[in-house]
Every structure is written in structure tokens, then in C-alpha cells.
Amino acid sequence: MPAGPRTTSACTAPGSKSFHHPVVGDLHLSYEVMELPADPGLSLIAFSAEAGSPADDSLRFLASWAATHDPADAPPSPKQA
């Protein structure tokens, strides 16, 4: 099968953002915004936590928690409360 056209993405606007999650509390994450030239006007935002940081531990906990718990067991979000 022939390969499709090659595209590249440009990374722009790196930064950091803080979130408050109802289960694990405050998360401080880094992000990069990648423009998608194949789809003008669309961007992909990738968030990450520094290895070994409290945010990394929290994200790992959430990943394991999500894999083992029913979504109905989640505490209500502030909008639902």
C-alpha cells in the first residue's frame, strides 16, 4: 500500500497549567500545543507530569483507579454537587 502524504506538526506554545481534580486534588502539568497541518485550525494539546512528581503520582493513581472502579463510584463533580 503506498504511503500517504507526509505531514509534520509544529509544536508551539509550551507552558504549564494547574488543575484541581475532585479525587486527587491539585495537578501541575506541562503542556505543548501541536498544530495539525493536515487539518487546518485543529491542534493537539499534550499534557505531561514530571517523572516522580506529585502530579505524576496522582495521574498514575487515577489511571489505576479508573481501570478498577465503576464510574458510578466517582464522587460528584462540583457541578453535580
Coordinates of C-alpha atoms in Angstrom, one line a residue:
M1 CA 0.0 0.0 0.0
P2 CA 1.5 3.4 -1.0
A3 CA 2.3 5.8 1.8
G4 CA 0.1 8.9 2.1
P5 CA 1.4 12.4 2.1
R6 CA 3.9 13.1 4.8
T7 CA 2.8 15.8 7.3
T8 CA 4.6 17.4 10.1
S9 CA 3.3 19.1 13.2
A10 CA 4.7 22.2 14.7
C11 CA 5.0 22.5 18.4
T12 CA 4.0 25.9 19.7
A13 CA 3.1 27.5 23.0
P14 CA 4.7 25.2 25.6
G15 CA 3.7 26.0 29.1
S16 CA 2.2 24.8 32.4
K17 CA -1.3 24.6 33.7
S18 CA -2.8 23.8 37.1
F19 CA -6.0 21.8 37.6
H20 CA -8.0 20.8 40.6
H21 CA -9.2 17.3 40.4
P22 CA -12.0 16.2 42.7
V23 CA -10.3 13.0 43.7
V24 CA -6.5 13.7 43.8
G25 CA -6.5 17.5 44.3
D26 CA -4.2 19.9 42.6
L27 CA -2.3 18.8 39.5
H28 CA 0.5 20.9 38.0
L29 CA 1.2 19.8 34.4
S30 CA 3.3 20.9 31.5
Y31 CA 1.8 21.1 28.0
E32 CA 2.7 21.5 24.4
V33 CA 0.3 22.6 21.6
M34 CA 0.9 20.9 18.3
E35 CA -0.7 22.4 15.2
L36 CA -2.0 19.8 12.7
P37 CA -1.2 20.9 9.2
A38 CA -3.4 18.1 7.7
D39 CA -6.4 19.6 9.5
P40 CA -6.0 23.4 9.4
G41 CA -7.4 25.1 12.5
L42 CA -7.1 22.0 14.7
S43 CA -4.4 21.5 17.4
L44 CA -3.5 18.6 19.7
I45 CA -2.6 19.5 23.3
A46 CA -0.4 17.0 25.1
F47 CA -0.2 17.3 28.9
S48 CA 2.5 15.6 31.0
A49 CA 3.8 15.5 34.5
E50 CA 7.4 15.5 35.5
A51 CA 8.6 11.9 36.4
G52 CA 8.4 11.3 40.1
S53 CA 6.5 14.5 40.9
P54 CA 3.3 14.6 43.0
A55 CA 1.3 15.2 39.8
D56 CA 2.9 12.0 38.2
D57 CA 1.9 10.0 41.3
S58 CA -1.6 11.4 41.1
L59 CA -2.0 10.6 37.4
R60 CA -0.8 7.1 38.0
F61 CA -3.3 6.7 40.8
L62 CA -6.1 8.0 38.6
A63 CA -5.1 5.6 35.8
S64 CA -5.2 2.6 38.2
W65 CA -8.3 3.8 39.9
A66 CA -10.1 4.3 36.5
A67 CA -9.1 0.8 35.5
T68 CA -10.6 -0.8 38.6
H69 CA -13.6 1.3 39.6
D70 CA -17.1 1.8 38.2
P71 CA -17.6 5.4 37.0
A72 CA -20.7 5.5 39.2
D73 CA -18.5 5.2 42.2
A74 CA -16.8 8.5 41.5
P75 CA -17.5 11.4 43.8
P76 CA -19.8 14.0 42.3
S77 CA -18.1 16.8 40.4
P78 CA -18.6 20.3 41.9
K79 CA -21.2 21.0 39.2
Q80 CA -23.2 17.9 40.3
A81 CA -23.0 18.7 44.0

